[in-house]
Amino acid sequence: MSRPSPDPGTVTPGNRRGLYDGWSIAVTASLATGLTIGSFNYAFGVFIDPLEDHFGWSRTQINTALTFGVASALMSPLTGRLLDRFGSRPVMAGSLAAVATGFLIYSGMTELWHFYAASLLIYLGLPGAMVMPTGRLISLWFPGTRGRMMGFVLAGENVGGLAMVSLATLVVGASGWRTGYAVFGVILLSIIVLVVVFVRDSQSDIDAARGKRWAPVPGENDAPGASVGYALHEVFRMRSYYFLAAGHAIPMLSFSAFLTNLIPHLESEGISSGRAASGIMVLAVFGIASKLIFPRLSETITARWAMAICLSIQAVGLLLLIAAGGSTAVWFVIAFFGMGFGAIGALIPLTVAEAYGMRHFGSILGVTSMMGVIPMVSGPLIAGIVFDAYGNYDIAFVVMSAAYGLGAVAMALSRRPAAPPGALRVNPKAL
């Protein structure tokens, strides 16, 4: 007589063996996200002066490469659709390959159009290499603690920022900018191996791992599973969605215009190149603190309110940055800004999972990301034009501060809809 198969969630001696798969997935996602954003966004400023010196390119010409961020926004809906259909592993592997190839092209470029072509390729790969698959993976593998886990995992962005800025400064100083770009490309290619070996996100894999060591205990705060949530067409009929999309778009300024120009800003205020690079490190350290605080707080006050607070901090921080100039106070201001800046990447996918569930998580997040086209394109251009005209970024930072304020208001107005059938909500009183 055949024996009935045990329920996937039942803890038995057989399925207790080994560590819960979610932990290796979390580490892999953290490395992929951190090293990707660290190589491109955080370390971008390290290469600006060497490129100016070698090619004679203007700051506007270099910053124009950042406007290709529009490719990320336009690619996001397709990436999200592929994520929902094929899962995280093939999307992450292919996306990391694209980003790594872009850095290898950088290392051998001889013309400005090479720089632009490689930047376009990198931007096409960014959505699938970073937050989109990470948001899906963490929400599925750690449903009851997705806020704090997202914070821990995406703290890798800031650790990656620290590591890659330090590495870029060291390698570029010792061997030149071409070697720096080549090293970044090789590092990102190596992460693909980890993705292929560890990343899984099917419901059957999650069910099979429930009895392993350090597996999360199911609880009332669990996020909805992969089959629960709103369809994309249903979300489009909700007014709250458009406020949410606007609130998601504004933070793109942090990555396209602020982060990439922080080192040049500090240098324009009379701070040496070496000390200016330390500004990125201060931002990264306090960004880690932000990721440990606000995603955890989102489990109590909801992700949208946590994000509204973070955007408000950034709005005030930019104005304080202008006032601080090149004084000692600038380091405290960067730390303050970092407290608002760091958690955004973790909170964006959390707000989508919190409001609309996981059934079409990738598609909804992908379409929402398209709203970032405007700040992605306008932010770097405004920053470059303002600097070339006035020799500083003050006017650009004032405009960005106002945008952050509007983003905070949009998040405050993005009330969640009623839960879809079968979904469990965290703190429904916090609406």
Coordinates of C-alpha atoms in Angstrom, one line a residue:
M1 CA 0.0 0.0 0.0
S2 CA 1.4 3.4 -0.9
R3 CA 2.1 6.0 1.7
P4 CA 0.5 9.4 1.4
S5 CA 2.9 12.2 0.6
P6 CA 3.5 14.6 3.5
D7 CA 2.2 18.2 3.3
P8 CA 4.9 20.5 2.1
G9 CA 4.7 22.6 5.2
T10 CA 5.0 19.6 7.6
V11 CA 8.3 19.4 9.4
T12 CA 9.7 15.9 9.0
P13 CA 13.2 14.5 9.6
G14 CA 13.6 14.4 5.8
N15 CA 12.8 18.0 5.1
R16 CA 14.5 19.3 8.2
R17 CA 17.9 18.7 6.6
G18 CA 19.8 21.7 5.4
L19 CA 19.5 25.5 5.8
Y20 CA 16.3 27.2 4.6
D21 CA 16.9 28.1 0.9
G22 CA 15.7 31.6 1.4
W23 CA 18.9 32.6 3.1
S24 CA 21.2 31.7 0.2
I25 CA 18.8 33.4 -2.1
A26 CA 18.8 36.5 0.1
V27 CA 22.6 36.7 0.1
T28 CA 22.7 36.3 -3.7
A29 CA 20.1 39.0 -4.2
S30 CA 22.0 41.3 -1.9
L31 CA 25.2 40.8 -3.8
A32 CA 23.6 41.2 -7.2
T33 CA 21.8 44.4 -6.1
G34 CA 24.7 45.9 -4.1
L35 CA 27.5 45.2 -6.6
T36 CA 25.4 46.4 -9.6
I37 CA 24.3 49.7 -8.1
G38 CA 27.7 50.2 -6.4
S39 CA 29.5 49.8 -9.7
F40 CA 27.3 52.1 -11.7
N41 CA 25.5 54.7 -9.6
Y42 CA 27.8 55.0 -6.6
A43 CA 31.1 54.8 -8.4
F44 CA 30.1 56.8 -11.5
G45 CA 31.5 60.0 -10.0
V46 CA 35.0 58.4 -9.5
F47 CA 35.3 58.1 -13.3
I48 CA 34.1 61.6 -14.3
D49 CA 37.4 63.5 -13.9
P50 CA 39.5 60.7 -15.6
L51 CA 37.1 60.7 -18.5
E52 CA 37.2 64.5 -18.8
D53 CA 41.0 64.5 -18.7
H54 CA 41.4 61.6 -21.2
F55 CA 38.7 62.6 -23.8
G56 CA 38.1 66.2 -23.1
W57 CA 34.3 65.6 -22.6
S58 CA 32.2 68.2 -20.8
R59 CA 30.3 67.4 -17.7
T60 CA 27.0 67.7 -19.7
Q61 CA 28.3 65.2 -22.3
I62 CA 29.2 62.7 -19.5
N63 CA 25.9 63.2 -17.6
T64 CA 24.0 62.7 -20.8
A65 CA 24.8 59.0 -20.5
L66 CA 22.7 59.0 -17.3
T67 CA 19.7 60.1 -19.3
F68 CA 19.7 56.7 -20.9
G69 CA 18.0 55.7 -17.6
V70 CA 14.9 56.1 -19.7
A71 CA 15.8 52.7 -21.1
S72 CA 15.4 51.2 -17.6
A73 CA 12.0 52.7 -17.2
L74 CA 10.8 51.5 -20.7
M75 CA 12.3 48.1 -20.1
S76 CA 10.7 47.6 -16.7
P77 CA 7.2 46.5 -17.9
L78 CA 8.8 43.8 -20.1
T79 CA 11.2 42.8 -17.2
G80 CA 8.2 42.6 -14.9
R81 CA 6.2 40.5 -17.3
L82 CA 9.2 38.1 -17.8
L83 CA 9.6 37.9 -14.0
D84 CA 6.0 36.9 -13.5
R85 CA 6.1 34.3 -16.4
F86 CA 9.6 32.8 -16.1
G87 CA 10.7 33.5 -12.5
S88 CA 13.7 35.4 -11.1
R89 CA 16.6 33.2 -12.1
P90 CA 16.7 33.7 -15.9
V91 CA 15.8 37.3 -15.6
M92 CA 18.6 38.1 -13.1
A93 CA 21.2 36.1 -15.0
G94 CA 20.4 37.7 -18.3
S95 CA 20.2 41.2 -16.8
L96 CA 23.5 40.8 -15.0
A97 CA 25.1 39.6 -18.2
A98 CA 24.0 42.8 -20.0
V99 CA 25.3 45.1 -17.2
A100 CA 28.7 43.3 -17.1
T101 CA 29.0 43.5 -20.9
G102 CA 28.4 47.3 -20.7
F103 CA 31.3 47.7 -18.2
L104 CA 33.6 45.7 -20.5
I105 CA 32.6 47.9 -23.4
Y106 CA 33.5 51.0 -21.2
S107 CA 36.9 49.6 -20.6
G108 CA 37.7 49.6 -24.3
M109 CA 35.8 52.6 -25.6
T110 CA 37.5 55.2 -27.7
E111 CA 34.5 57.4 -28.8
L112 CA 31.7 59.2 -27.0
W113 CA 29.1 57.1 -28.7
H114 CA 30.7 54.0 -27.3
F115 CA 30.1 55.4 -23.8
Y116 CA 26.5 56.1 -24.7
A117 CA 26.0 52.6 -26.2
A118 CA 27.5 50.8 -23.2
S119 CA 25.4 53.0 -20.8
L120 CA 22.2 52.1 -22.7
L121 CA 23.1 48.4 -22.4
I122 CA 23.7 48.7 -18.7
Y123 CA 20.4 50.6 -18.2
L124 CA 18.5 47.8 -20.1
G125 CA 19.9 45.3 -17.6
L126 CA 19.4 47.2 -14.4
P127 CA 15.7 46.5 -13.7
G128 CA 16.2 42.8 -13.8
A129 CA 19.5 42.8 -11.9
M130 CA 18.4 44.7 -8.8
V131 CA 15.2 45.6 -7.0
M132 CA 12.5 43.9 -9.1
P133 CA 13.5 40.3 -8.7
T134 CA 14.7 41.0 -5.1
G135 CA 11.3 42.4 -4.2
R136 CA 9.7 39.2 -5.5
L137 CA 12.1 36.8 -3.9
I138 CA 12.0 38.3 -0.4
S139 CA 8.2 38.7 -0.4
L140 CA 7.8 35.1 -1.3
W141 CA 10.6 33.5 0.8
F142 CA 10.1 35.7 3.9
P143 CA 6.4 36.6 3.8
G144 CA 5.9 37.5 7.5
T145 CA 9.1 39.6 7.9
R146 CA 9.4 41.0 4.4
G147 CA 10.0 44.5 5.6
R148 CA 13.0 43.9 7.8
M149 CA 14.4 41.2 5.4
M150 CA 14.1 43.6 2.5
G151 CA 16.0 46.2 4.5
F152 CA 18.8 43.7 5.4
V153 CA 19.1 42.4 1.8
L154 CA 19.1 45.9 0.2
A155 CA 21.6 47.1 2.7
G156 CA 23.8 45.4 0.2
E157 CA 23.3 48.4 -2.0
N158 CA 25.1 50.6 0.5
V159 CA 27.7 48.0 1.3
G160 CA 28.3 47.6 -2.4
G161 CA 28.5 51.4 -2.7
L162 CA 31.2 51.5 0.0
A163 CA 33.1 48.6 -1.6
M164 CA 32.9 49.6 -5.2
V165 CA 33.8 53.3 -4.6
S166 CA 36.8 52.2 -2.6
L167 CA 37.8 49.7 -5.2
A168 CA 37.3 52.1 -8.1
T169 CA 39.3 54.8 -6.3
L170 CA 42.1 52.3 -5.7
V171 CA 42.1 50.7 -9.1
V172 CA 41.7 53.9 -11.1
G173 CA 44.5 55.6 -9.1
A174 CA 46.8 52.6 -9.6
S175 CA 46.0 51.3 -13.1
G176 CA 43.7 53.8 -14.8
W177 CA 40.0 54.0 -15.6
R178 CA 40.0 51.3 -18.2
T179 CA 41.1 48.7 -15.7
G180 CA 38.6 50.0 -13.2
Y181 CA 35.7 49.3 -15.6
A182 CA 37.1 45.9 -16.6
V183 CA 37.3 44.8 -13.0
F184 CA 33.7 45.8 -12.5
G185 CA 32.6 43.8 -15.5
V186 CA 34.4 40.6 -14.3
I187 CA 32.9 40.9 -10.8
L188 CA 29.4 41.2 -12.1
L189 CA 29.9 38.2 -14.4
S190 CA 30.9 36.1 -11.4
I191 CA 27.6 36.9 -9.6
I192 CA 25.7 35.1 -12.4
V193 CA 27.1 31.8 -11.2
L194 CA 25.5 32.4 -7.7
V195 CA 22.2 33.3 -9.4
V196 CA 22.1 30.1 -11.4
V197 CA 23.1 27.9 -8.5
F198 CA 20.8 29.4 -5.7
V199 CA 17.9 31.5 -7.0
R200 CA 14.5 29.7 -7.1
D201 CA 11.0 31.2 -6.6
S202 CA 8.4 28.7 -7.6
Q203 CA 5.8 28.0 -5.0
S204 CA 6.8 24.3 -5.0
D205 CA 10.4 25.2 -4.0
I206 CA 9.1 27.4 -1.2
D207 CA 6.8 24.7 0.1
A208 CA 9.5 22.1 0.0
A209 CA 11.8 24.2 2.0
R210 CA 9.4 25.1 4.8
G211 CA 10.7 22.5 7.2
K212 CA 14.4 23.3 6.9
R213 CA 16.5 24.9 9.6
W214 CA 15.9 28.7 10.1
A215 CA 12.8 28.6 8.0
P216 CA 10.3 31.4 8.9
V217 CA 7.3 30.3 11.0
P218 CA 4.0 31.0 9.2
G219 CA 2.0 33.7 11.0
E220 CA -0.8 36.1 10.7
N221 CA 1.4 38.9 9.2
D222 CA 2.4 36.8 6.3
A223 CA 2.3 38.5 2.9
P224 CA 0.0 37.0 0.2
G225 CA 1.4 34.1 -1.8
A226 CA 2.4 34.1 -5.4
S227 CA -1.2 33.4 -6.6
V228 CA -2.9 36.2 -4.6
G229 CA -3.3 39.7 -5.7
Y230 CA -4.8 42.2 -8.2
A231 CA -4.4 41.9 -11.9
L232 CA -2.7 44.8 -13.8
H233 CA -5.9 46.0 -15.4
E234 CA -7.6 46.2 -12.0
V235 CA -4.9 48.3 -10.6
F236 CA -5.1 50.8 -13.5
R237 CA -8.7 51.6 -12.4
M238 CA -7.5 52.7 -8.9
R239 CA -6.8 56.4 -8.2
S240 CA -4.4 55.4 -5.4
Y241 CA -2.2 53.7 -8.0
Y242 CA -1.3 56.9 -9.8
F243 CA -0.3 58.6 -6.5
L244 CA 1.8 55.6 -5.7
A245 CA 3.4 55.7 -9.2
A246 CA 4.3 59.4 -8.8
G247 CA 5.8 58.7 -5.4
H248 CA 7.9 56.0 -6.9
A249 CA 9.1 58.2 -9.7
I250 CA 10.6 61.1 -7.7
P251 CA 13.3 59.0 -5.9
M252 CA 14.8 58.2 -9.3
L253 CA 16.4 61.7 -9.0
S254 CA 18.5 60.3 -6.1
F255 CA 20.2 57.8 -8.4
S256 CA 20.3 59.6 -11.7
A257 CA 21.2 63.1 -10.6
F258 CA 22.2 63.3 -6.9
L259 CA 24.3 60.2 -6.3
T260 CA 26.2 60.4 -9.5
N261 CA 27.1 64.1 -8.9
L262 CA 27.7 64.2 -5.2
I263 CA 31.5 63.8 -5.6
P264 CA 31.7 66.5 -8.2
H265 CA 29.5 68.8 -6.0
L266 CA 31.8 68.4 -3.1
E267 CA 34.8 69.0 -5.3
S268 CA 33.2 72.2 -6.6
E269 CA 32.9 73.4 -3.0
G270 CA 36.6 73.1 -2.5
I271 CA 36.8 69.6 -1.0
S272 CA 39.6 67.4 -2.4
S273 CA 38.9 64.4 -4.6
G274 CA 39.9 61.9 -1.8
R275 CA 37.7 63.6 0.8
A276 CA 34.9 64.0 -1.7
A277 CA 34.8 60.2 -2.3
S278 CA 34.4 59.9 1.5
G279 CA 31.1 61.7 1.1
I280 CA 29.8 58.7 -0.8
M281 CA 31.0 56.4 2.0
V282 CA 29.2 58.5 4.6
L283 CA 26.0 58.4 2.5
A284 CA 26.4 54.6 2.1
V285 CA 26.9 54.0 5.9
F286 CA 23.8 56.0 6.9
G287 CA 21.9 54.4 4.0
I288 CA 22.5 51.1 5.7
A289 CA 21.1 52.4 8.9
S290 CA 18.1 53.7 6.9
K291 CA 17.5 50.3 5.4
L292 CA 17.6 48.6 8.8
I293 CA 15.1 51.1 10.3
F294 CA 12.4 52.1 7.8
P295 CA 11.6 48.7 6.2
R296 CA 11.2 47.3 9.7
L297 CA 9.1 50.3 10.6
S298 CA 7.0 49.6 7.5
E299 CA 5.7 46.5 9.2
T300 CA 4.1 48.7 11.8
I301 CA 3.1 52.0 10.0
T302 CA 2.9 50.6 6.4
A303 CA 5.5 51.0 3.7
R304 CA 3.8 54.0 2.1
W305 CA 4.1 56.1 5.3
A306 CA 7.7 55.0 5.8
M307 CA 8.4 56.1 2.3
A308 CA 6.7 59.5 2.7
I309 CA 8.9 60.1 5.7
C310 CA 12.1 59.2 3.8
L311 CA 11.2 61.5 0.9
S312 CA 10.6 64.3 3.4
I313 CA 14.0 63.8 4.9
Q314 CA 15.6 64.0 1.4
A315 CA 13.7 67.2 0.6
V316 CA 15.1 68.9 3.7
G317 CA 18.5 67.4 3.3
L318 CA 19.1 68.9 -0.1
L319 CA 18.4 72.4 1.2
L320 CA 20.8 71.8 4.1
L321 CA 23.4 70.6 1.7
I322 CA 23.4 73.9 -0.2
A323 CA 23.6 75.8 3.1
A324 CA 26.5 73.7 4.3
G325 CA 28.7 74.4 1.3
G326 CA 32.2 73.0 1.9
S327 CA 32.1 73.3 5.7
T328 CA 32.5 70.5 8.2
A329 CA 28.7 70.5 8.6
V330 CA 28.4 69.0 5.1
W331 CA 29.3 65.5 6.5
F332 CA 26.4 65.7 9.0
V333 CA 24.1 66.8 6.2
I334 CA 25.1 63.9 4.0
A335 CA 24.5 61.5 6.9
F336 CA 21.0 63.1 7.4
F337 CA 20.2 62.8 3.7
G338 CA 21.4 59.2 3.7
M339 CA 18.8 58.3 6.4
G340 CA 16.1 59.2 3.9
F341 CA 17.9 58.0 0.8
G342 CA 18.9 54.5 1.9
A343 CA 15.5 52.8 2.5
I344 CA 13.8 53.9 -0.7
G345 CA 15.0 51.0 -2.8
A346 CA 13.5 48.6 -0.2
L347 CA 10.3 50.5 0.3
I348 CA 9.3 50.7 -3.4
P349 CA 8.7 47.0 -3.9
L350 CA 7.2 46.7 -0.4
T351 CA 4.6 49.3 -1.2
V352 CA 3.5 47.3 -4.3
A353 CA 3.4 44.0 -2.5
E354 CA 1.5 45.6 0.4
A355 CA -1.1 47.2 -1.7
Y356 CA -1.6 44.9 -4.7
G357 CA -0.3 41.4 -3.7
M358 CA 2.1 39.1 -5.5
R359 CA 0.1 37.6 -8.4
H360 CA 1.2 40.3 -10.8
F361 CA 3.9 41.9 -8.7
G362 CA 6.5 42.1 -11.5
S363 CA 4.1 43.5 -14.1
I364 CA 2.7 46.2 -11.7
L365 CA 6.1 47.2 -10.4
G366 CA 7.4 47.3 -14.0
V367 CA 4.7 49.6 -15.3
T368 CA 5.0 51.8 -12.2
S369 CA 8.7 52.1 -12.8
M370 CA 8.0 53.7 -16.2
M371 CA 6.9 56.9 -14.3
G372 CA 10.6 57.3 -13.5
V373 CA 11.3 58.3 -17.1
I374 CA 10.9 62.0 -16.5
P375 CA 13.3 62.3 -13.5
M376 CA 15.7 59.9 -15.1
V377 CA 16.0 62.0 -18.2
S378 CA 15.6 65.5 -16.7
G379 CA 17.6 65.1 -13.5
P380 CA 21.1 64.5 -15.0
L381 CA 20.6 67.1 -17.8
I382 CA 19.5 69.7 -15.3
A383 CA 22.4 69.0 -13.1
G384 CA 24.9 69.1 -15.9
I385 CA 23.5 72.2 -17.5
V386 CA 23.3 74.0 -14.1
F387 CA 26.9 73.1 -13.3
D388 CA 28.3 74.1 -16.7
A389 CA 26.4 77.5 -16.4
Y390 CA 27.1 78.4 -12.8
G391 CA 29.9 76.1 -11.6
N392 CA 27.7 74.6 -8.9
Y393 CA 24.6 72.4 -8.4
D394 CA 22.6 74.7 -6.1
I395 CA 19.7 75.5 -8.4
A396 CA 19.5 71.8 -9.4
F397 CA 19.3 70.8 -5.8
V398 CA 16.5 73.3 -5.0
V399 CA 14.4 71.8 -7.9
M400 CA 15.1 68.3 -6.6
S401 CA 14.1 69.3 -3.1
A402 CA 10.7 70.5 -4.3
A403 CA 10.2 67.3 -6.2
Y404 CA 10.9 65.2 -3.1
G405 CA 8.3 67.2 -1.2
L406 CA 5.7 66.5 -3.9
G407 CA 6.7 62.8 -3.8
A408 CA 6.1 62.7 0.0
V409 CA 2.6 64.2 -0.5
A410 CA 1.8 61.6 -3.3
M411 CA 2.8 58.7 -1.0
A412 CA 0.6 60.1 1.8
L413 CA -2.4 60.1 -0.7
S414 CA -1.8 56.6 -2.0
R415 CA -4.3 54.8 0.2
R416 CA -4.3 51.1 -0.2
P417 CA -7.4 49.4 -1.8
A418 CA -9.3 46.6 -0.1
A419 CA -7.4 43.4 0.1
P420 CA -7.8 41.0 -2.8
P421 CA -9.6 37.8 -2.0
G422 CA -7.5 35.4 0.1
A423 CA -4.9 38.0 1.0
L424 CA -3.8 38.8 4.6
R425 CA -2.9 42.3 5.4
V426 CA -0.4 43.8 7.9
N427 CA -1.9 46.2 10.4
P428 CA -5.1 47.1 8.5
K429 CA -5.7 49.9 11.0
A430 CA -2.6 51.6 9.6
L431 CA -4.5 52.6 6.4

